XYZ file of C-alpha atoms in Angstrom:
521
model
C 171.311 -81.413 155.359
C 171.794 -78.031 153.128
C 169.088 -75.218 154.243
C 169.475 -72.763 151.438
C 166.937 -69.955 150.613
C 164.188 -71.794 148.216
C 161.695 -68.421 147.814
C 160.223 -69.239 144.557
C 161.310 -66.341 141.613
C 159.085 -63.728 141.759
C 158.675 -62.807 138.226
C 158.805 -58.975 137.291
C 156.722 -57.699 134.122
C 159.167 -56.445 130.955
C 157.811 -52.945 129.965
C 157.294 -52.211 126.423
C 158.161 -49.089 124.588
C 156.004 -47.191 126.178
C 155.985 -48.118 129.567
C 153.316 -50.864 129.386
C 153.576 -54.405 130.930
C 153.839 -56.903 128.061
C 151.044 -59.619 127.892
C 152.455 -63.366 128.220
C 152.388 -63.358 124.267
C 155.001 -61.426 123.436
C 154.606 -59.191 120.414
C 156.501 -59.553 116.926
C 157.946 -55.936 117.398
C 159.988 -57.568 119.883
C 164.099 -57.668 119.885
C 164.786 -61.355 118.848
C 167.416 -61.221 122.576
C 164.312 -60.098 124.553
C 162.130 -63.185 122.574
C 164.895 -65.585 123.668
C 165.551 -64.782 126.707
C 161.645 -64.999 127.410
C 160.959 -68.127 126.380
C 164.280 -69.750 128.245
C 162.491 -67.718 131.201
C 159.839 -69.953 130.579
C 161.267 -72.870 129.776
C 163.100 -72.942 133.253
C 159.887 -72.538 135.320
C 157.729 -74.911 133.411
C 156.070 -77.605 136.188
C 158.572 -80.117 135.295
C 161.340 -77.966 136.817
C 159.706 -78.765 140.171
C 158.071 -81.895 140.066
C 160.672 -84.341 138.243
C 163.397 -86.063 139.884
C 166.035 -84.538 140.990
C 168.405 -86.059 138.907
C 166.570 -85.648 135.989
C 166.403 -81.549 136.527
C 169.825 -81.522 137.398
C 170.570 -82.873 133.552
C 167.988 -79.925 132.392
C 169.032 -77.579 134.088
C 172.523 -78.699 132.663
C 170.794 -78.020 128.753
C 169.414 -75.172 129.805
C 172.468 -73.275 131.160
C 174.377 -73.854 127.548
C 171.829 -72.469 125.721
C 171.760 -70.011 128.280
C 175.564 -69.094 126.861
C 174.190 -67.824 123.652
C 171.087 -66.173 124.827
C 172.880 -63.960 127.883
C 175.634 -61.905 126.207
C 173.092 -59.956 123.639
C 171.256 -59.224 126.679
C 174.170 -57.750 128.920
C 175.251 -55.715 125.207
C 171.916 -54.279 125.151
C 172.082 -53.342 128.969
C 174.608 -51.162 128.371
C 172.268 -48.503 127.005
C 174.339 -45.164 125.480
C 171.729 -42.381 124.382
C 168.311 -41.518 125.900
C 166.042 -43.583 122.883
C 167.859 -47.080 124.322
C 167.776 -46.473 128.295
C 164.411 -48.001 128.575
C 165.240 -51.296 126.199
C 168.648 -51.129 128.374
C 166.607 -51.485 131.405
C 164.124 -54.435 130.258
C 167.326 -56.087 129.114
C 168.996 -56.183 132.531
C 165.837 -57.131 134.311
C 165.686 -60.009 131.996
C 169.347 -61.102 132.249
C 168.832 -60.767 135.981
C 166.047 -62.934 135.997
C 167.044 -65.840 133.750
C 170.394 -65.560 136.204
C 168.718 -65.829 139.432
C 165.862 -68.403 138.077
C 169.091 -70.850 137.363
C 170.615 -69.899 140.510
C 167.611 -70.781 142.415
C 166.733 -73.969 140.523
C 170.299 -75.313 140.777
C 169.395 -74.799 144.915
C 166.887 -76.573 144.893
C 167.952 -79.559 143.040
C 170.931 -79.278 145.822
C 168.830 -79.296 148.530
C 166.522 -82.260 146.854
C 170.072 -84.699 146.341
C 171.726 -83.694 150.138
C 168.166 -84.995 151.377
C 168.490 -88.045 150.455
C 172.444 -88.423 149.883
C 174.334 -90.878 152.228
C 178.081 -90.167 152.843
C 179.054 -92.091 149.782
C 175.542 -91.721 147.307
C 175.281 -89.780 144.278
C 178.046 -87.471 145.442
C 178.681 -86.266 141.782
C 175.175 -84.766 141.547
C 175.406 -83.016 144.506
C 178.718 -81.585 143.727
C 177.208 -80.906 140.087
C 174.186 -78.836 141.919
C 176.674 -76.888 143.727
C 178.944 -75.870 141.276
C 175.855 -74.585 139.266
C 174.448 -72.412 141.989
C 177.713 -71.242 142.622
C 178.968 -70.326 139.562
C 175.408 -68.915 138.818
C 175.821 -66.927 141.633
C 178.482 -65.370 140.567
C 177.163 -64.692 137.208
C 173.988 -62.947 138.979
C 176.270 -60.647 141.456
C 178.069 -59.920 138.060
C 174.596 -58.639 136.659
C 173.280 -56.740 139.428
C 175.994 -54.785 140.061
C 176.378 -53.716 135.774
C 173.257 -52.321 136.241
C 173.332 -50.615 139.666
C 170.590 -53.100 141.398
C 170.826 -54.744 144.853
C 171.035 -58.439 144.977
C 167.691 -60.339 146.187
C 167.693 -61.050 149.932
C 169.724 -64.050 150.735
C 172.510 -63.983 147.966
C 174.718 -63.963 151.096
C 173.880 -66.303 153.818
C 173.171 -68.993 150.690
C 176.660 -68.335 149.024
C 178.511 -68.773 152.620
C 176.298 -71.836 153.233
C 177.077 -73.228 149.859
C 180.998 -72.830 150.313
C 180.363 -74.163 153.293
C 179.170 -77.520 151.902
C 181.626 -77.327 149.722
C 184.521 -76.972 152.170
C 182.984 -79.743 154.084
C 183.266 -82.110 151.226
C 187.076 -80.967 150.592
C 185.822 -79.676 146.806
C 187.616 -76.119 147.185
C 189.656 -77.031 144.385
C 186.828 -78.832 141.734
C 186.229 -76.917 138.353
C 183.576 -77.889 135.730
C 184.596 -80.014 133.027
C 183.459 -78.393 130.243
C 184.439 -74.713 131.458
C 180.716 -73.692 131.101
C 180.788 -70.177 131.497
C 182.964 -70.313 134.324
C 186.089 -69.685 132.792
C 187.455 -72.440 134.680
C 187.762 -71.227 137.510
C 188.173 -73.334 141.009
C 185.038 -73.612 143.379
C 187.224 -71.871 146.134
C 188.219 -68.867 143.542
C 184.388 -68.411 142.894
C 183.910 -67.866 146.368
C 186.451 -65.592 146.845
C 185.147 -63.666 143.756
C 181.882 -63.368 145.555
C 183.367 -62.106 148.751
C 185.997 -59.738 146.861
C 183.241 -57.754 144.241
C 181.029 -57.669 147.258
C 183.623 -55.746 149.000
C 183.547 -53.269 146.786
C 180.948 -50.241 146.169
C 180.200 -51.191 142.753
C 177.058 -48.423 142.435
C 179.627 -45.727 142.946
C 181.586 -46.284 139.829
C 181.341 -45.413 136.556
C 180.027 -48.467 134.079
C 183.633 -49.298 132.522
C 185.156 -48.813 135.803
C 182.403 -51.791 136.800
C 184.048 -54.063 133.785
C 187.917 -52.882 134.800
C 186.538 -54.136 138.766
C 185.500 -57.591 137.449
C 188.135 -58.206 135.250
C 190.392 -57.447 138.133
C 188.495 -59.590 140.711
C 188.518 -62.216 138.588
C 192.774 -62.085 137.981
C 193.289 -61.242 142.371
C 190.840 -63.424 143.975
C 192.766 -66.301 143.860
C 195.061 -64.836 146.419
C 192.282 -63.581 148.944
C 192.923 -65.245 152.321
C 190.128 -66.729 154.802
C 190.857 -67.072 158.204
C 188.783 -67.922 161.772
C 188.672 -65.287 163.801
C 189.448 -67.292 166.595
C 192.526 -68.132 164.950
C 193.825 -64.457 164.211
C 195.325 -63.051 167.493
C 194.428 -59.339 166.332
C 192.473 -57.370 163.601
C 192.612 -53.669 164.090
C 190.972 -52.465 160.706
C 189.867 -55.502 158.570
C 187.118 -57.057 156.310
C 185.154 -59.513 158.558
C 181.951 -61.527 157.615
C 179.289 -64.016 159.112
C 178.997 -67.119 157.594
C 175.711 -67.131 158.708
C 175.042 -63.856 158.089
C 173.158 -61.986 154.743
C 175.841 -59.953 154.675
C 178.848 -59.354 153.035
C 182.145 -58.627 154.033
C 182.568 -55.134 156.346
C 185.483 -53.538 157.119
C 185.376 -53.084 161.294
C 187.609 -51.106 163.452
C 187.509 -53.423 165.869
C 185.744 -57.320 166.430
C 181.941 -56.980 167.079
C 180.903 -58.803 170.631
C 180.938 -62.239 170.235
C 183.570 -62.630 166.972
C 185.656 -65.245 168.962
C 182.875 -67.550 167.589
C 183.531 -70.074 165.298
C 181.235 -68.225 162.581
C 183.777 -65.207 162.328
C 186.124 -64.841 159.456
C 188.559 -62.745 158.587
C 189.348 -61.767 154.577
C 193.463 -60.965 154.266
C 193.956 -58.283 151.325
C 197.750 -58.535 152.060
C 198.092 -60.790 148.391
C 195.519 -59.177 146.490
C 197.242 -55.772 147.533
C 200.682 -56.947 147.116
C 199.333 -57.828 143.162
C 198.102 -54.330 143.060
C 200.930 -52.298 143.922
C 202.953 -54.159 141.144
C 200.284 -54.080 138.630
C 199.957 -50.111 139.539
C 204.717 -50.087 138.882
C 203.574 -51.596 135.785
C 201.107 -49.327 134.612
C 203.350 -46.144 135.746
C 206.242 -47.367 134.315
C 205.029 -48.937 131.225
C 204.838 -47.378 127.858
C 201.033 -47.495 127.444
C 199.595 -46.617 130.898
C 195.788 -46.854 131.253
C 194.640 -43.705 133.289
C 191.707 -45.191 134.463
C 193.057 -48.273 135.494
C 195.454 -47.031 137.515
C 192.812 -44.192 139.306
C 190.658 -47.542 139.833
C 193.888 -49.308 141.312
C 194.185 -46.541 143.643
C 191.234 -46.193 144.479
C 190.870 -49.666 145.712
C 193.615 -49.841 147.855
C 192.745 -46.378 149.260
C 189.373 -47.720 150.186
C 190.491 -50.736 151.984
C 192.953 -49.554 154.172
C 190.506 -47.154 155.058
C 186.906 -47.272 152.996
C 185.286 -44.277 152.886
C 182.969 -43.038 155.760
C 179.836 -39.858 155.491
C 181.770 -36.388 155.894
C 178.647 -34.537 157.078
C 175.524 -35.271 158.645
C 172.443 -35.985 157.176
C 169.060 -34.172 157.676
C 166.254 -36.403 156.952
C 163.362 -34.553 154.837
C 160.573 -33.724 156.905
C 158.425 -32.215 154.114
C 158.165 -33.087 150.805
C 160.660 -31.578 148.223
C 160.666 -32.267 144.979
C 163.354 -31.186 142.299
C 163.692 -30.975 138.476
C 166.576 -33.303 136.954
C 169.008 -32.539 134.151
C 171.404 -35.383 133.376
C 174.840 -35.005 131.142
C 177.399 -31.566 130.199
C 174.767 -31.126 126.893
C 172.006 -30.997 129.083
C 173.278 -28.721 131.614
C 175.191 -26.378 129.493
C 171.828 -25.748 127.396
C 169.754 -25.432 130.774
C 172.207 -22.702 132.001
C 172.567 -21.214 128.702
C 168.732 -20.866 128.391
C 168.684 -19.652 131.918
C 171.003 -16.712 130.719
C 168.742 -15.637 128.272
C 170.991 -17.410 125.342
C 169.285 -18.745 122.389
C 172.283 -19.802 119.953
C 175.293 -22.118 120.161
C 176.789 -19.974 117.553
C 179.031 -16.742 119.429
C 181.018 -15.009 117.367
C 181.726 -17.565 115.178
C 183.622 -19.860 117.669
C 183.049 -23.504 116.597
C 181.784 -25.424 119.666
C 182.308 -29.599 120.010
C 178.810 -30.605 119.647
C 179.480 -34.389 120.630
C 176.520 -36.304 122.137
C 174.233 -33.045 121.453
C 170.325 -34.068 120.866
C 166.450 -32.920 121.716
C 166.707 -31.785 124.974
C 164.470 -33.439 127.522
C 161.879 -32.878 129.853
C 163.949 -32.583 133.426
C 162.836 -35.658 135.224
C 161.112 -34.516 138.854
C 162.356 -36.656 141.927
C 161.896 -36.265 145.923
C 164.715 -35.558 148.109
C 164.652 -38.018 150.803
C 168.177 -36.209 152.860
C 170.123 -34.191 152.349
C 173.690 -32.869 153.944
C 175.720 -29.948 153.748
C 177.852 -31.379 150.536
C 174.980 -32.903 148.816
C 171.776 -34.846 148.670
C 169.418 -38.273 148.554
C 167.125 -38.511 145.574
C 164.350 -41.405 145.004
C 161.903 -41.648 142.590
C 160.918 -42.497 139.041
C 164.003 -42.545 137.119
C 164.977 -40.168 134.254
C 164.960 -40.687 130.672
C 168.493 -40.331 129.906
C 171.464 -43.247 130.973
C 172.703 -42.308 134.508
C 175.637 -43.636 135.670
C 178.066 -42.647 138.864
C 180.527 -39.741 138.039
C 178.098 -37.945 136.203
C 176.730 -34.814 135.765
C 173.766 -33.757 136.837
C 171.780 -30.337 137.736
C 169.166 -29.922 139.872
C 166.675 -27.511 141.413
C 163.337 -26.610 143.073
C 161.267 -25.696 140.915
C 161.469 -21.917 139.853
C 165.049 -21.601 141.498
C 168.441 -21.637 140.151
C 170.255 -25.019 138.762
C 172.985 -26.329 141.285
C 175.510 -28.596 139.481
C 176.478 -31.787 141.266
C 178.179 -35.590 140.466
C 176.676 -38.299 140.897
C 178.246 -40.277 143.643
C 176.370 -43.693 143.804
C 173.106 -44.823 141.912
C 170.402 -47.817 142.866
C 167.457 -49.020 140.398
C 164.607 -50.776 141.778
C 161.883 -52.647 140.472
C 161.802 -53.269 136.739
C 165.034 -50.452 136.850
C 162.349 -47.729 137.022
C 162.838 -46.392 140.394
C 165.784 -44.756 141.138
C 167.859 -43.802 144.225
C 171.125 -41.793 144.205
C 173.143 -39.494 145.976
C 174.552 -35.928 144.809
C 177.350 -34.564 145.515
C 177.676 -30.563 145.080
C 180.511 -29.076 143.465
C 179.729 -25.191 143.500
C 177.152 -22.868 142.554
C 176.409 -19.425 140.582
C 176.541 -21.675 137.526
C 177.344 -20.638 134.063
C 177.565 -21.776 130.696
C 181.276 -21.677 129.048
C 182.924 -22.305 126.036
C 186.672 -23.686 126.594
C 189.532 -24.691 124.942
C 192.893 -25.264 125.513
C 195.586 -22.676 123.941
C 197.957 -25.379 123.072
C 195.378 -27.731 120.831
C 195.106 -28.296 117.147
C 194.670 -25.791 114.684
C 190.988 -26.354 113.800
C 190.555 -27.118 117.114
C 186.449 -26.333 118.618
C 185.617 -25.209 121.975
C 183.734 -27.376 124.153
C 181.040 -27.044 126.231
C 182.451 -26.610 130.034
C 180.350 -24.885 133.064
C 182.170 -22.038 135.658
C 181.675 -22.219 138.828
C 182.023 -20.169 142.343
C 181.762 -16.786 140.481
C 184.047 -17.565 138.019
C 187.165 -19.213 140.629
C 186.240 -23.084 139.758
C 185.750 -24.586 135.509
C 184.387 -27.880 135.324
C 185.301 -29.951 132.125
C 184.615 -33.556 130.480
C 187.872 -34.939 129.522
C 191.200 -34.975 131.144
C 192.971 -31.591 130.392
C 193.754 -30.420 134.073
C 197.582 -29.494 134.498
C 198.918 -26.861 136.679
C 198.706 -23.684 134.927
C 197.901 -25.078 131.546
C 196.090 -22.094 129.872
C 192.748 -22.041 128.207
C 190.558 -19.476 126.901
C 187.233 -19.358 127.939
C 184.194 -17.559 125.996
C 181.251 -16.872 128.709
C 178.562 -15.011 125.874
C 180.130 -11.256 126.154
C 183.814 -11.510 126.167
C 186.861 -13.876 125.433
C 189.781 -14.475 128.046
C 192.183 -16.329 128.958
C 192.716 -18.148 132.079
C 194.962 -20.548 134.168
C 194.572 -23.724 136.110
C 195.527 -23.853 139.414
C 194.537 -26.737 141.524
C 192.089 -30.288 140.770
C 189.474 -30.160 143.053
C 187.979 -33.166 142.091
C 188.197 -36.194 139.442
C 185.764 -38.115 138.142
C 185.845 -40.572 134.976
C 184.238 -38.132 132.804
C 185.037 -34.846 134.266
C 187.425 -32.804 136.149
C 187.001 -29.657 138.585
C 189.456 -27.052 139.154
C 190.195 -23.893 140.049
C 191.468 -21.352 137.714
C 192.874 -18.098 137.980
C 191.328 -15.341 134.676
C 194.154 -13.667 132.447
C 193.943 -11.181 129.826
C 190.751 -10.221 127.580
C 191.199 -11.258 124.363
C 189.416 -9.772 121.377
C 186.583 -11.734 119.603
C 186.755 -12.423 116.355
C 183.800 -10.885 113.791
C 180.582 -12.978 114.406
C 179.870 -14.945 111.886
C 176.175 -15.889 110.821
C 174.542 -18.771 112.035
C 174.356 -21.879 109.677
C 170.577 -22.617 108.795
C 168.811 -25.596 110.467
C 171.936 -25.802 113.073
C 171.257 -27.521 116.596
C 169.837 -25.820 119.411
């Protein structure tokens, strides 16, 4: 008998434009991937998708995950939202990939469950192996979606994917693929399950969105090699990824076996082969002509974190009153905040042309609640902000009336219809100011870009990747011009870098120049 979590979807409103629930009619205004998707929403939990035989829904389901092909990849595009007017259509996008996803992953459950009831040793075994590759490989496809948009999976995912492998196993189909490919790039039931178990491994809310795509591509190349063992078949584990099979959980690194792991439901997941892969994928990438920085940061970031993943530095201090503070998301944002701050009106100073990339309306600062907080940072929950917000980047935040503090944003978790936001801060200085930087060797018509200084004037942060020891830059602060040195990276994200510098000479400005009519502010 398969026991598998049957909770019937629990269908979340799409917001329109202005933050409305849509009525069941959807209006003509409507994206022609949001229509779509809707009506293959509906089309999947029409009566018929319960009541028929299970057979019979197995073959629907079956039409209904092809067209499924064409409808889901506009929706994961527009999910990937890149300026504050799209964040909102970003987020109903996800929601509704997520729940077409997990509405197939469910139904292809049940019809499971329906077949094994009633399935003799040697009776419509080809259904029920059917039924399991689709929840399986539907599975995958959901974890895929949740963790592109920085969302927690829906309780279950975990005990139902070990108890699905676990039929699997039983019926010695580890090594079945689907025919046809659908979607599943013909991959192996075993290598789907060790997908699962490898992205869920991994932190995926505390990377940046392209690292997310580099980490999938990845899993799906390594898995293959991941190794499962018994625990009571491993003579010794100190430091290792261990999981439950029983368990909605996935696998957790433990420094030692909980009480009990000589049970038969205790595995063990070997990284030696997916390591192994790394470490010559990372000589490839060092030695190779076209190295990709961030792959190889992600590389070694990976195999940092599972030899020893990372654990809270400093205590945290739960909120016992109510705090809220303002928001500011992205360098535009937070340059123009502090440069407001200063009493600084114009972009324009002396002339020096400034890299306006990504510039726009500034926003209202979105206002959430810190829920903890620690020495090196903070928790913040509530409604999120307006603008895309993504790990590794920058934010600024404050009570209200006091001074910015500049942090990164270290991990980030949406909620509901993606509305409701939790993520955690980490600090990287104060006495904030607004900067104009550049670096000394750079192109002729070369424009400074917007950069903040930090710890009275010791630590610049940048966007971009121009950190080497004592490259020079010179740095415009609104009163003077001057040159200054890098010392030491404090800290890398994908988008930024923090270092410490060490100020030169004054330089003389050049004659101010007047400020172009209807320019920016």
């Amino acid at each position: 008998m398969i026991r598998l979590n049957l909770a019937s979807l629990t269908r979340q409103p799409l917001l329109d434009e202005d933050g409305v629930a849509m009525p069941p009619a959807y209006g003509g205004r409507e994206s022609a991937h949001i229509v779509d998707g809707m009506e293959l929403l509906d089309a999947l939990e029409t009566p018929v998708m319960f009541t028929a035989d299970p057979g019979a829904r197995l073959q629907m389901l079956q039409q209904h995950e092809h067209a499924l092909q064409s409808v889901l990849p506009p929706l994961l595009d527009a999910a990937r939202a890149s300026s504050a007017a799209s964040v909102l259509a970003a987020r109903r996008a996800a929601v509704l990939a997520q729940q077409l996803l997990l509405c197939l992953h469910t139904s292809y459950k049940r019809v499971a469950v329906d077949l094994g009831r009633d399935a003799g040793r040697f009776f419509r075994r080809g259904p029920v192996r059917q039924a399991l590759t689709g929840a399986l490989l539907s599975a995958w496809r959901l974890q895929c979606a949740h963790a592109r948009s920085y969302s927690a999976l829906p309780d279950g995912f975990w005990r139902d994917c070990h108890q699905l492998f676990a039929c699997i196993a039983e019926q010695g189909w580890e090594r079945y693929r689907k025919p046809d490919g659908g979607g599943s790039d013909g991959a192996r039931l075993g290598e789907l399950y060790r997908r699962i178990l490898l992205l869920g491994m991994n932190a995926a809310n505390r990377l940046d969105p392209q690292w997310i795509e580099n980490l999938i591509a990845l899993v799906e190349r390594e898995a293959p090699g991941l190794r499962l063992q018994r625990i009571r078949d491993v003579p010794d584990i100190p430091g290792a990824f261990v999981f439950r099979d029983d368990a909605d959980l996935p696998p957790q690194f433990v420094d030692e076996l909980p009480v009990g792991g000589a049970e038969a439901r205790w595995w063990l997941v070997d990284l030696a082969p997916v390591s192994r892969a790394l470490s010559e994928r990372m000589a490839q990438l060092q030695n190779g002509e076209f190295a990709s920085p961030q792959e190889l940061q992600l590389l070694l970031r990976l195999q940092r974190e599972w030899l020893n993943p990372p654990r809270r530095r400093h205590p945290r201090r739960r909120q016992l009153r109510l705090m809220q503070v303002e928001l500011k998301v992205g360098l535009v944002h937070c340059w123009r905040a502090l440069q407001a701050e200063a009493g600084e009106v114009s972009l324009a100073f002396h002339g020096l042309p400034l890299e306006l990339e990504g510039a726009g309306e500034d926003e209202t600062p979105a206002v959430l609640q810190v829920c903890n907080e620690s020495s090196s940072g903070v928790q913040l929950e509530g409604e999120a902000p307006p603008q895309p917000l993504r790990a590794g980047e920058l934010v600024m935040l404050r009570e209200v009336g006091g001074a910015w503090r500049p942090g990164l944003v270290r991990w980030v978790g949406f909620s509901g219809e993606g509305l409701q936001l939790r993520c955690g801060v980490e600090f990287v200085g104060a006495q904030a100011e607004a900067v104009r930087v550049m670096p000394v060797i750079s192109h002729p018509n070369g424009r400074y870009q917007m950069a903040l200084r930090l710890r009275r004037g010791r630590v610049l942060l940048m966007p971009g990747r121009h950190f080497q020891p004592q490259r020079e830059f010179l740095l415009a602060d609104g009163q003077r011009l001057v040159s200054v040195r890098a010392l030491r990276l404090l800290a890398q994200a994908v988008h930024y870098q923090v270092f410490m510098i060490k100020q030169g000479d004054e330089l003389p400005l050049p004659e101010p120049l007047p400020e172009p009519v209807g320019q920016e502010r």
